[in-house]
XYZ file of C-alpha atoms in Angstrom:
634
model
C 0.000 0.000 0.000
C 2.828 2.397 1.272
C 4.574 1.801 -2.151
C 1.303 2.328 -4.159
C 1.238 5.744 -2.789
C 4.560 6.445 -3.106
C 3.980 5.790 -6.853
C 1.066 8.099 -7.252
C 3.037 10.792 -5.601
C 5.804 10.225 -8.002
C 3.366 10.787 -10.967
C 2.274 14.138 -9.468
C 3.800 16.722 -11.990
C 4.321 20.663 -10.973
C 1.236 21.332 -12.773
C -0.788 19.038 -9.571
C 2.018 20.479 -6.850
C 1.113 23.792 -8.426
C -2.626 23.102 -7.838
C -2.442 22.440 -4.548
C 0.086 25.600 -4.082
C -3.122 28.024 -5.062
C -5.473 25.939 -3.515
C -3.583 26.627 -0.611
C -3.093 30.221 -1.265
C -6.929 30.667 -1.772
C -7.913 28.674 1.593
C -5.724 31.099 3.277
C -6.862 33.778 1.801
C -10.370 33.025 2.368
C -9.642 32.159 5.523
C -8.695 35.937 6.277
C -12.043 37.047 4.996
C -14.284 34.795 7.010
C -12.121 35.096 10.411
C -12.912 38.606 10.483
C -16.804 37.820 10.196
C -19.151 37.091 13.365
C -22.165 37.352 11.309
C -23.216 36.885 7.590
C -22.306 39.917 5.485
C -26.147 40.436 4.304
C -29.082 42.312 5.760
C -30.738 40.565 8.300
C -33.992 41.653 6.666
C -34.259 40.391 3.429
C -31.384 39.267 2.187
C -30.413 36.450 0.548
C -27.552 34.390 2.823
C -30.070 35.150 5.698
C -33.070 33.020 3.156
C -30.380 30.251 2.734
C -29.709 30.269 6.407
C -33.100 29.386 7.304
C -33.218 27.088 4.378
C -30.384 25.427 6.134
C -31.476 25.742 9.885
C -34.886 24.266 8.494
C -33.195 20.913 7.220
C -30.711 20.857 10.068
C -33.822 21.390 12.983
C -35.690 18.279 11.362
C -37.674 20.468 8.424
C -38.557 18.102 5.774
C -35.867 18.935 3.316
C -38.583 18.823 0.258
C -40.658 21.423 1.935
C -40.315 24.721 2.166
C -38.078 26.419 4.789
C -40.385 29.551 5.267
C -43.877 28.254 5.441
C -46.208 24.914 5.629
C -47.701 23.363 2.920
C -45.305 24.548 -0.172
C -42.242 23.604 -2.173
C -38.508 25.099 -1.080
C -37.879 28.654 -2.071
C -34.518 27.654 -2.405
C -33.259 24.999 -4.187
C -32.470 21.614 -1.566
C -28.902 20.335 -2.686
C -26.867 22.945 -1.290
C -28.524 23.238 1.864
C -29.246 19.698 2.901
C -25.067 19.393 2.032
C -24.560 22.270 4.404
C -27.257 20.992 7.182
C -25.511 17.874 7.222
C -22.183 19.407 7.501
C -23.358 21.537 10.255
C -24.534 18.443 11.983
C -21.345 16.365 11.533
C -19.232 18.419 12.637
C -21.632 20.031 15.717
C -21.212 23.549 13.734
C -23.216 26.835 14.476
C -25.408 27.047 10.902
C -23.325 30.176 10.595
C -19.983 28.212 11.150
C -21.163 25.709 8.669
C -22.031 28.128 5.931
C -18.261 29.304 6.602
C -16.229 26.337 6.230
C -18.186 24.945 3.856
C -17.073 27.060 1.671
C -13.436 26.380 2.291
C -14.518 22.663 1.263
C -15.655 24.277 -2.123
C -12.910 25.197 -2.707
C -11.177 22.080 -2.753
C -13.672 20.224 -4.272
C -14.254 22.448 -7.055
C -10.721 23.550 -7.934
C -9.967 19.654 -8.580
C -13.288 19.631 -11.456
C -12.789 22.327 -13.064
C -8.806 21.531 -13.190
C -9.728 17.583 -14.221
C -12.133 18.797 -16.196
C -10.483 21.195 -18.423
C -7.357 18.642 -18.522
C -9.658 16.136 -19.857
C -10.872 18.483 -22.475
C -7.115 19.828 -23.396
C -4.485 17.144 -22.309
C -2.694 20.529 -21.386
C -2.298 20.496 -17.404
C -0.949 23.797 -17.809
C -3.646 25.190 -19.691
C -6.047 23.608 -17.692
C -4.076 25.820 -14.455
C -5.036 28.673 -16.375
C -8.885 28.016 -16.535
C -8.873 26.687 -12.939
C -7.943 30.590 -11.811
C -9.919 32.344 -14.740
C -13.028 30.538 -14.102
C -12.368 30.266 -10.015
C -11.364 34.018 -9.164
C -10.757 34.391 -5.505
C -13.801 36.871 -5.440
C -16.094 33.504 -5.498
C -15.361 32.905 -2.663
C -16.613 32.790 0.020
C -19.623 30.676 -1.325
C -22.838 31.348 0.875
C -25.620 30.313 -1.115
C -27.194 27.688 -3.551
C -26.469 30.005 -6.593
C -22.752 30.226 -5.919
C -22.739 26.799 -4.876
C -24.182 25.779 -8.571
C -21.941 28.163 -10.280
C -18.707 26.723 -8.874
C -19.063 22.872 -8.308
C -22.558 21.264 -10.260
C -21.719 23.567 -13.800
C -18.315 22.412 -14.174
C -19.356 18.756 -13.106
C -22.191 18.966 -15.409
C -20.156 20.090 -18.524
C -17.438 17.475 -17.118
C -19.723 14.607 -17.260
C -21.614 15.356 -19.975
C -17.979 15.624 -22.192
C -17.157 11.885 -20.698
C -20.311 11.059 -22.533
C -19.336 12.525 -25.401
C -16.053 11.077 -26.201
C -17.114 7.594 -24.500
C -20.517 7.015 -24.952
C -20.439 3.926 -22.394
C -23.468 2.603 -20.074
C -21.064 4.213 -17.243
C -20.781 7.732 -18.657
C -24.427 7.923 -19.300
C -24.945 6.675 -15.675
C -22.440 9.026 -14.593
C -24.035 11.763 -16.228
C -27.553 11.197 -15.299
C -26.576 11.125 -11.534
C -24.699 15.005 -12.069
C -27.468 15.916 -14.563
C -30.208 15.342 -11.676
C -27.872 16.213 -8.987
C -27.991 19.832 -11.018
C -31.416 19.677 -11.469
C -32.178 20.118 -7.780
C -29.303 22.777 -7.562
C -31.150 25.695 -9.149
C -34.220 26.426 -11.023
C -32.378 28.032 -14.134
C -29.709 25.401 -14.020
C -32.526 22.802 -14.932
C -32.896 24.570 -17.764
C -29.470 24.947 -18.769
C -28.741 20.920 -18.076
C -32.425 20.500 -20.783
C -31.165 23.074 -22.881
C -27.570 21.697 -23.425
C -28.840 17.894 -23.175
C -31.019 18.621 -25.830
C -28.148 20.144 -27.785
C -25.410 17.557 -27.404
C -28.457 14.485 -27.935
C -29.743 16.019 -31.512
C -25.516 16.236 -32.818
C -24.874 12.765 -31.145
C -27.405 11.422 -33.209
C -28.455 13.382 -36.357
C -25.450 16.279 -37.196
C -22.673 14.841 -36.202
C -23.480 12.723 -39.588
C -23.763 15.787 -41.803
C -20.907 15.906 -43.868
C -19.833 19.180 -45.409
C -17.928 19.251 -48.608
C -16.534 21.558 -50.668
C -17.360 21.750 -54.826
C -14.858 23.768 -56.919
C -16.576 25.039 -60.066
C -14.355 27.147 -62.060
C -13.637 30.357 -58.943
C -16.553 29.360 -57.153
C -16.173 26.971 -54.163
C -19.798 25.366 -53.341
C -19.985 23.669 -50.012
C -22.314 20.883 -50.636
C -23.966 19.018 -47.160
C -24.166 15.415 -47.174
C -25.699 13.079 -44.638
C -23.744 9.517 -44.027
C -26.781 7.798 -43.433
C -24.594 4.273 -42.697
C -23.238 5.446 -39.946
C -26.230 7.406 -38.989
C -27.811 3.925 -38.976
C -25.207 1.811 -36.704
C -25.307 4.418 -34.238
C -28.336 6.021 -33.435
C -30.022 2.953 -31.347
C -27.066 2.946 -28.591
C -27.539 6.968 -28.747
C -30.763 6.628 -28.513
C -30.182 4.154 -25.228
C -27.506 6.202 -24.218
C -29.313 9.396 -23.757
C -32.249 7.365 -22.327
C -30.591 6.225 -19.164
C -29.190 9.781 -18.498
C -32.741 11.032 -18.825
C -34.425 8.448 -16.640
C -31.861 8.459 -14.583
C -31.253 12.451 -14.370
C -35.087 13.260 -14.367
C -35.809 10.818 -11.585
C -33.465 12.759 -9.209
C -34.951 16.029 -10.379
C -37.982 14.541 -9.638
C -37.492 15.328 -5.926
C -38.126 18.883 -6.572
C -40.258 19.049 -9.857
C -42.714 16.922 -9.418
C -45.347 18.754 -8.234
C -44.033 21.482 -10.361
C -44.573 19.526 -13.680
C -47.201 17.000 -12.521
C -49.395 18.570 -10.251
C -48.866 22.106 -11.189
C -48.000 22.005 -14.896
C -45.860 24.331 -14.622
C -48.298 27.313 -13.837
C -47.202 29.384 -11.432
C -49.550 31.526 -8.902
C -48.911 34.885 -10.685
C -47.418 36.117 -7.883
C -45.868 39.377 -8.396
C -42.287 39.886 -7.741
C -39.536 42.617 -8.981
C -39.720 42.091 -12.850
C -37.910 43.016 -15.929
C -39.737 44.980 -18.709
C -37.969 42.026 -21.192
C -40.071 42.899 -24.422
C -38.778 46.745 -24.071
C -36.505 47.148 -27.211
C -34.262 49.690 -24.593
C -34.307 47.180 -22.549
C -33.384 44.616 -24.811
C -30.899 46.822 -26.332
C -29.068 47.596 -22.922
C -28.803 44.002 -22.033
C -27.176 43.017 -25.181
C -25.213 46.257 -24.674
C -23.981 45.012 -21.201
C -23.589 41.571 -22.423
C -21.027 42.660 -25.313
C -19.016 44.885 -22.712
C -18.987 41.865 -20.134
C -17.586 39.131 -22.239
C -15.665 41.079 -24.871
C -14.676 44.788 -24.077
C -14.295 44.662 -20.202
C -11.049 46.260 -19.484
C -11.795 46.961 -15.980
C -8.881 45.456 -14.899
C -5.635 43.260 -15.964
C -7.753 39.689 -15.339
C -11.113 41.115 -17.409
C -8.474 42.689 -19.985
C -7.008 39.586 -20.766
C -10.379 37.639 -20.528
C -12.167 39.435 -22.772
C -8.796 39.352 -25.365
C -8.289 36.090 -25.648
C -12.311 35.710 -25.458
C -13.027 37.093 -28.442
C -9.333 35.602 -30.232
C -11.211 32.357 -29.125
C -14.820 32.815 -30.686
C -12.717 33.988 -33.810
C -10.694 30.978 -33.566
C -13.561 28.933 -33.200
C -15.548 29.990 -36.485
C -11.746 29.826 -38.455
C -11.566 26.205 -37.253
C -15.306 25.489 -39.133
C -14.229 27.923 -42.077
C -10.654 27.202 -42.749
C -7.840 24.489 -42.600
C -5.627 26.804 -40.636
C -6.704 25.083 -37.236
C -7.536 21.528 -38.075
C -4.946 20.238 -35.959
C -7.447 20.644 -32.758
C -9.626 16.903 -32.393
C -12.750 17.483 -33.594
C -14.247 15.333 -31.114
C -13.046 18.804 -28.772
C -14.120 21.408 -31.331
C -17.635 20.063 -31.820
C -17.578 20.240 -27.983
C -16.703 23.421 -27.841
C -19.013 24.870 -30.072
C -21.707 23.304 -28.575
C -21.289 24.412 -25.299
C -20.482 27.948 -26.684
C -24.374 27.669 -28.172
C -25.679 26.634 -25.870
C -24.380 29.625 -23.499
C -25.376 32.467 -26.104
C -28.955 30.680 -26.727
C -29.523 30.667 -22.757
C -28.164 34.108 -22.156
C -30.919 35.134 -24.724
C -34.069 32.859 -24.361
C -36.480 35.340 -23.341
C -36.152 37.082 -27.021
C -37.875 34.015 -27.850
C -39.451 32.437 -24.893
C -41.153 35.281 -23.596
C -43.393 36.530 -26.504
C -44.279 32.950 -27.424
C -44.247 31.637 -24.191
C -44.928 34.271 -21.908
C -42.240 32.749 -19.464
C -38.585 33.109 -19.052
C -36.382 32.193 -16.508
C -35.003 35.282 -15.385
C -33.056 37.100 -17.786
C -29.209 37.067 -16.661
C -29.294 33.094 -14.260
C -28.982 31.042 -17.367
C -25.969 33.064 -18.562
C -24.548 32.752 -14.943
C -24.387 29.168 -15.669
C -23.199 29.098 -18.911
C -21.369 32.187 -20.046
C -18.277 32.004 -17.414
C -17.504 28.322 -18.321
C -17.766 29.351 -22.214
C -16.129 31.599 -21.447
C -12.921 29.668 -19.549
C -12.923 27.187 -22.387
C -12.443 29.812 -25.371
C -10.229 32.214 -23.616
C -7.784 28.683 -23.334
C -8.609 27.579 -26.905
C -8.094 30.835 -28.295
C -4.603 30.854 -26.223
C -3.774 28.046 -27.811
C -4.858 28.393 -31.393
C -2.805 31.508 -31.585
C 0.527 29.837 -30.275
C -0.555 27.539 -32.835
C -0.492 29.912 -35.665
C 2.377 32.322 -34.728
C 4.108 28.505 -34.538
C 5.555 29.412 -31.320
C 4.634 26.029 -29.797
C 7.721 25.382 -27.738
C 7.533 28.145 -25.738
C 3.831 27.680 -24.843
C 4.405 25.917 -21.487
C 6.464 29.232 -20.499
C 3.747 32.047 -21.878
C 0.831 30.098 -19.946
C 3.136 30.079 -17.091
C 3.704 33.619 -17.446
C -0.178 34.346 -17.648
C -1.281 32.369 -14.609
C 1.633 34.331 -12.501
C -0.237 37.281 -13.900
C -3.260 36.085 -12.649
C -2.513 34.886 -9.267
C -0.664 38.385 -8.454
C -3.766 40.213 -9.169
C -5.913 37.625 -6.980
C -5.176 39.198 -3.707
C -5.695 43.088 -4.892
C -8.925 42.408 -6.376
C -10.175 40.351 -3.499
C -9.274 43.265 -1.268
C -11.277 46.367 -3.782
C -14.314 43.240 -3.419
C -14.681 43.582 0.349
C -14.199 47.104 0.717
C -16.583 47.870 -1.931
C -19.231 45.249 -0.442
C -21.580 47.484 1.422
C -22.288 44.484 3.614
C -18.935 43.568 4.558
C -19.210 46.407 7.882
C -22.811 44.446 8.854
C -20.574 40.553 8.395
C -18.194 42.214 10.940
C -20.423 43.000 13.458
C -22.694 40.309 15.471
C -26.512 40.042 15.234
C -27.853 42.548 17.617
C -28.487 40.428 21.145
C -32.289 40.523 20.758
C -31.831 37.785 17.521
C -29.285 35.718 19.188
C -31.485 35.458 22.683
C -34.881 35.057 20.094
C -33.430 32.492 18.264
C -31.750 30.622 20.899
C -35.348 30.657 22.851
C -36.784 29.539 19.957
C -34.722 26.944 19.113
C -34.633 25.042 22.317
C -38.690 25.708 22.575
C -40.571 25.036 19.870
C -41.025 23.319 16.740
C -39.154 23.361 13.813
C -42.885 23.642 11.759
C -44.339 25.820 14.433
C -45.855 28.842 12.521
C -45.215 32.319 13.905
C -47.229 35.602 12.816
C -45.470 38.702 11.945
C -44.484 41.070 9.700
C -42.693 40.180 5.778
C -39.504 41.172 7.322
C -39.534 40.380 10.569
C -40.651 36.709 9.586
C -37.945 36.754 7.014
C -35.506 37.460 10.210
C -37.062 34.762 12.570
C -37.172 32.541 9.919
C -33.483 32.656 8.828
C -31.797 32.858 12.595
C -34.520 29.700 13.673
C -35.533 27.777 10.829
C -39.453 28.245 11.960
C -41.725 28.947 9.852
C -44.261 32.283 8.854
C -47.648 32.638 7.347
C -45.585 34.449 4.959
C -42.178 35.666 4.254
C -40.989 38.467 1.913
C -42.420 38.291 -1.653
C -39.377 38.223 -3.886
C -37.609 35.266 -4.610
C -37.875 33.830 -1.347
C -40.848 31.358 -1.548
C -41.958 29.032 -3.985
C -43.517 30.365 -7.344
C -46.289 28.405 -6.797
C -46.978 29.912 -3.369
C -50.284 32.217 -3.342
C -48.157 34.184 -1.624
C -51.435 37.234 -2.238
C -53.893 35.412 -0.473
C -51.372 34.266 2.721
C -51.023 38.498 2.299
C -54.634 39.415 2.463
C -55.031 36.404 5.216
C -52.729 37.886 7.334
C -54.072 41.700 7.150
C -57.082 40.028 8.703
C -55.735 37.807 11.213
C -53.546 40.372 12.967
C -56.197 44.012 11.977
C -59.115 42.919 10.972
C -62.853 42.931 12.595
C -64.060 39.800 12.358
C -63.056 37.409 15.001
C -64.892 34.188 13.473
C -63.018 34.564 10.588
C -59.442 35.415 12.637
C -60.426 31.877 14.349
C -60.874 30.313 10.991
C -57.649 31.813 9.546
C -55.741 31.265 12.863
C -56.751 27.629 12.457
C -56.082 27.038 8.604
C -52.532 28.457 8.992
C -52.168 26.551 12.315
C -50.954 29.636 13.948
C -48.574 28.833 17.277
C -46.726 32.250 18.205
C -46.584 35.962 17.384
C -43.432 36.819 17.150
C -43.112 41.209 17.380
C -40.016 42.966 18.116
C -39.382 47.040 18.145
C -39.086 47.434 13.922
C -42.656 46.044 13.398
C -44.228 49.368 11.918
C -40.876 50.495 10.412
C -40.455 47.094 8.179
C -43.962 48.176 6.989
C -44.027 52.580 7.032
C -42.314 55.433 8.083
C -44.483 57.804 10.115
C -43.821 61.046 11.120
C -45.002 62.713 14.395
C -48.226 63.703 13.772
C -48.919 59.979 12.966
C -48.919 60.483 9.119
C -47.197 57.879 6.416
C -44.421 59.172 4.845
C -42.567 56.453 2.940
C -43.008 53.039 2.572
C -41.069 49.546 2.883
C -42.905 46.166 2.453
C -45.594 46.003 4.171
C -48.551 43.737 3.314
C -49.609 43.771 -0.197
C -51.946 41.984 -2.687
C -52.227 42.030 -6.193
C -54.733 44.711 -7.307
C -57.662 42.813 -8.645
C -61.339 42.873 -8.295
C -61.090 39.727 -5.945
C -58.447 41.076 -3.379
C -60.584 44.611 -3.550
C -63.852 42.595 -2.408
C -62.030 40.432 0.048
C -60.340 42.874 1.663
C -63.155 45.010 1.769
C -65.832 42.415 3.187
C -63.081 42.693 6.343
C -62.994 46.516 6.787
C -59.121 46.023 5.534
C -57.923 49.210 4.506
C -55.715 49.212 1.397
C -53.763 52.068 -0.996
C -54.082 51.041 -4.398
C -50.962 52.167 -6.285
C -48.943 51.071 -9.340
C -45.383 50.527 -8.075
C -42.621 48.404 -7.132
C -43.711 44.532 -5.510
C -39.896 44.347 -4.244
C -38.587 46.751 -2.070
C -34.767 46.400 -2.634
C -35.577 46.554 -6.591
C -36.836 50.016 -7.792
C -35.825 52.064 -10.733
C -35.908 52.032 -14.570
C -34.780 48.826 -14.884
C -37.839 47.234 -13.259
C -41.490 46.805 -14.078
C -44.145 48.166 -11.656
C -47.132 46.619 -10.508
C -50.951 47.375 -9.778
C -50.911 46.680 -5.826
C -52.649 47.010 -2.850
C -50.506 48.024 -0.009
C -52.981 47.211 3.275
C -52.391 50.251 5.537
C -53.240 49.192 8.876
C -54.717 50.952 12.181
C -51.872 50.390 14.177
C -52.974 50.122 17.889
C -49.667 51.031 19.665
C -45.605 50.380 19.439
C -45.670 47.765 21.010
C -48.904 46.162 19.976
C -49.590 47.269 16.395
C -52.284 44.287 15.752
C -56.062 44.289 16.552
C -57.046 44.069 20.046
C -59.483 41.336 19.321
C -56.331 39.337 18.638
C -54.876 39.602 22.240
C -57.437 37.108 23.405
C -55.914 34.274 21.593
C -51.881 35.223 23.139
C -50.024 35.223 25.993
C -46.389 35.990 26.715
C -43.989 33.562 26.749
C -40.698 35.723 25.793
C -39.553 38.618 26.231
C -36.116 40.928 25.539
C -35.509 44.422 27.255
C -32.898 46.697 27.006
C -33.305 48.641 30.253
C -36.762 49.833 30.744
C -37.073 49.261 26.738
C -38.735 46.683 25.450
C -37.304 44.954 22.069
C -39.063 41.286 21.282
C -41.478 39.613 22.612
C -43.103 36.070 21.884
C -46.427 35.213 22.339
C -48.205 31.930 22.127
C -50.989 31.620 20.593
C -54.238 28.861 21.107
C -57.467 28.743 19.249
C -60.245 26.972 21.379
């Protein structure tokens, strides 16, 4: 055994040493980040590594990992594989969820370094180049990963692409097994990645077994060259029934892991959503349109922000040119096809997804949100042209010996920028101050209370925000949580709104009861921002400004319902997401419910104090911050 290892060490070349040199560098590196943080560097109220947080405290508390993290009776708001990996973690190791989310991400970067670097070898037999990609696609600004978008982005893209080459150039029963396990593995990663994995496994199925047979060739008559298509339709033949089987186990098998997520999105609800409004994009706007291709262009191939992005977008755009002179010319032919074809597809598959709502939306009326699909597939493109245009033009400058050297020289490059650039990130992160500080004591005593009392599906009434803050710190769950993209699209999130305006403001107690009941109501949880998360009012008792308070879609429906209640409501065509307002977004015909609030301390309906009684309670001196209240329904 000791002699087997010995020989693997021996075939490590400086290329793997040199891996594990900038792994190295970047764990340390990270490691300075996180040390100096005692609490996640994102608002507390509504943001999104407090979401995943409760996604993760949730699973780790006993939640059902299927369900959501945020309320009964729906699907996850965010996607399960990251935080059922983290839950676990936390678990293992007997981590804070906070700790876990931390060195977690350290483990990414292990784990993810070693794909994309086997990965990109694979694709190249160049260990060198594949160094290259490792630190163009893996900048130290990833890092630290705190959420199931990162988390997709960094390990289950490359893994995908990975697998899904090994099925390519093998096309054995284990590569397609292989690649159905990462296929559904990235299926439950993200929403938009599902699409991406469809998208791309349509792609590579329909060359694999119709255009990979179409032959071009060229017809010289007189000074006219006439490229003629033919189809081998022998080969097309021999092939297409283990394609055909091929593809067929990656689908059953990749589609019955997705299935722990989308079935009830594709069975039960057919893909209908509940309308819910959220902060959208005005995607059929020629400006905007315009702008996005504008921004797109600038991003990928004239970003000269800084040395990394300079090169990047260089050798970018010397590899899409490189790519259409390989299809056009004999100049490059000495690249394998089988890596070529590869390319190409992947690079099509990244420009189609970065641009699907041009078609999906006006034929479809859906898309799945403009810019997440190129997340996933533009920055691995990306990686792979930037190193096949590097190498196409040693190629044809015929400077081929000296390649290992210029790479070499390029990667240094890199890595001496790495630690500059990480620095300009966290200074310029306006939530890097808040990840330095700890959670005001009222949280950690709430959710420390809460955690050792109750439930992990108890159901707590309060405010959009201040649910979205118990909720993330406890893992318990609200009858509703902020609107955005924190719930599941099939959520009615509207109705849980208008519910709610009754439960906790509205006159009629038999219907409180009835609501109290349905939601199976156990706590109010109320601390000192209540009215604030909602309005700002000045001293004569007048609403100024607004944040997110309750709202409904305006609709005849919600304007009966709420009215049948004596809910008062603003109608007003405006912004659904708080932290999303300008030119850039749509607005919305809402109804923002403008309550009577009772007092400071007990904004709700008095009718409603019947049903609580204190169980918790944090003061400040003679100030009262939090308080929980349990709450029974004879």
């Amino acid at each position: 055994m000791k002699c087997l290892n010995l020989s693997r060490l021996k075939n490590l070349r400086w290329q793997d040493l040199l891996l594990i040199g900038i792994i190295l560098m970047y764990l340390f590196l990270q490691n300075g980040i996180i040390s100096q943080y005692k609490a996640l560097p994102s608002p507390v109220y509504g943001g999104d590594y407090y979401f995943q947080l409760g996604s993760i405290n949730h699973i780790r508390y006993g939640g059902n990992p299927l369900g959501s993290s945020s309320v009964l009776d729906s699907e996850p708001g965010f996607f399960i594989l990251y935080s059922s990996l983290v839950a676990v973690f936390a678990n293992l190791l007997s981590l804070e969820s906070i700790e876990a989310m931390f060195y977690f991400s350290q483990l990414l970067i292990l784990t993810s370094f070693i794909v994309v670097y086997y990965f990109l070898y694979y694709l190249f037999k160049d260990k060198t180049l594949a160094l290259l990609g490792v630190v163009i696609y893996l900048p130290i600004t990833r890092f630290p990963v705190l959420k199931y978008t990162e988390f997709t982005i960094v390990l289950m893209m490359p893994l995908f692409f990975f697998s899904m080459f090994y099925l390519f150039k093998i096309g054995s029963l284990k590569s397609g097994v292989i690649a159905g396990i990462v296929y559904g593995l990235c299926a439950i990663s993200h929403g938009a990645a599902f699409f991406v994995i469809n998208v791309f496994f349509m792609v590579l199925f329909l060359y694999m077994a119709f255009f990979q047979y179409i032959i071009p060739n060229k017809d010289l008559k007189g000074d006219r060259i006439r490229i003629k298509l033919n189809l081998d339709k022998s080969n097309l033949k021999r092939n297409l029934s283990h394609t055909l089987k091929l593809f067929l186990i990656v689908f059953v098998i990749g589609f019955s892991i997705s299935l722990l997520y989308w079935f009830k999105p594709i069975f039960i609800y057919h893909g209908k959503t509940s309308g819910i409004l959220t902060a959208s994009y005005p995607l059929t706007s020629p400006e905007y349109q315009s702008n996005f291709l504008m921004n797109f262009l600038r991003g990928n191939f004239l970003n000269f922000r800084n040395f990394i992005t300079s090169f990047t977008s260089i050798f970018f755009s010397v590899g899409v040119v490189s790519l259409f002179l390989y299809f056009l010319s004999e100049k490059l032919k000495f690249w394998d096809k089988l890596i070529a074809n590869y390319i190409c597809l992947v690079f099509l598959t990244a420009i189609f997804a970065s641009f699907h709502f041009l078609l999906t939306e006006p034929l479809l009326g859906i898309n799945f949100h403009p810019t997440r699909p190129m997340m996933f597939t533009m920055p691995i493109a990306k990686t792979i042209l930037v190193l096949f245009g590097i190498s196409s033009l040693i190629h044809l400058i015929k400077i081929e010996k000296y390649k290992e050297y210029l790479i070499l020289v390029l990667l240094v490059s890199v890595l001496i920028q790495q630690p500059s650039i990480l620095s300009d990130s966290i200074e310029n992160n306006v939530w890097t101050k808040s990840g330095r500080s700890p959670l005001p004591e009222h949280f950690e005593e709430m959710s420390k209370w809460v955690i050792e009392n109750t439930d992990v599906n108890d159901v707590f009434l309060s405010t959009n925000e201040l649910s979205f803050a118990f909720n993330a710190l406890t893992g318990r769950k609200g009858v509703v949580t902020r609107r955005v993209s924190h719930h599941s699209p099939f959520l009615d999130i509207d109705q849980r709104e208008a519910d709610l305006a009754i439960i906790l403001y509205g006159e009629d107690d038999s219907k409180r009861r009835e609501l109290l009941k349905k939601y199976d109501v156990d706590y109010l949880y109320w601390n000192y921002y209540w009215i604030q998360s909602e309005y700002t009012i000045d001293q004569n008792g007048r609403i100024v400004s607004w944040y997110d308070p309750l709202i409904t879609k305006d609709t005849p429906y919600f304007r009966e319902y709420l009215d049948s209640y004596n809910i008062r409501y603003y109608p007003l065509n405006t912004y659904p997401d708080p932290s999303k307002r300008g030119e850039e977004y749509a607005k919305s015909d809402l109804l923002l419910i403008v309550p009577q609030y009772r007092s400071l301390e007990q904004p709700w309906s008095e009718a409603l104090d019947k049903y609580m009684s204190l169980v918790w309670e944090y003061k400040e001196g003679d100030s009262t911050i939090a308080r929980i209240y349990r709450i029974k329904v004879e």
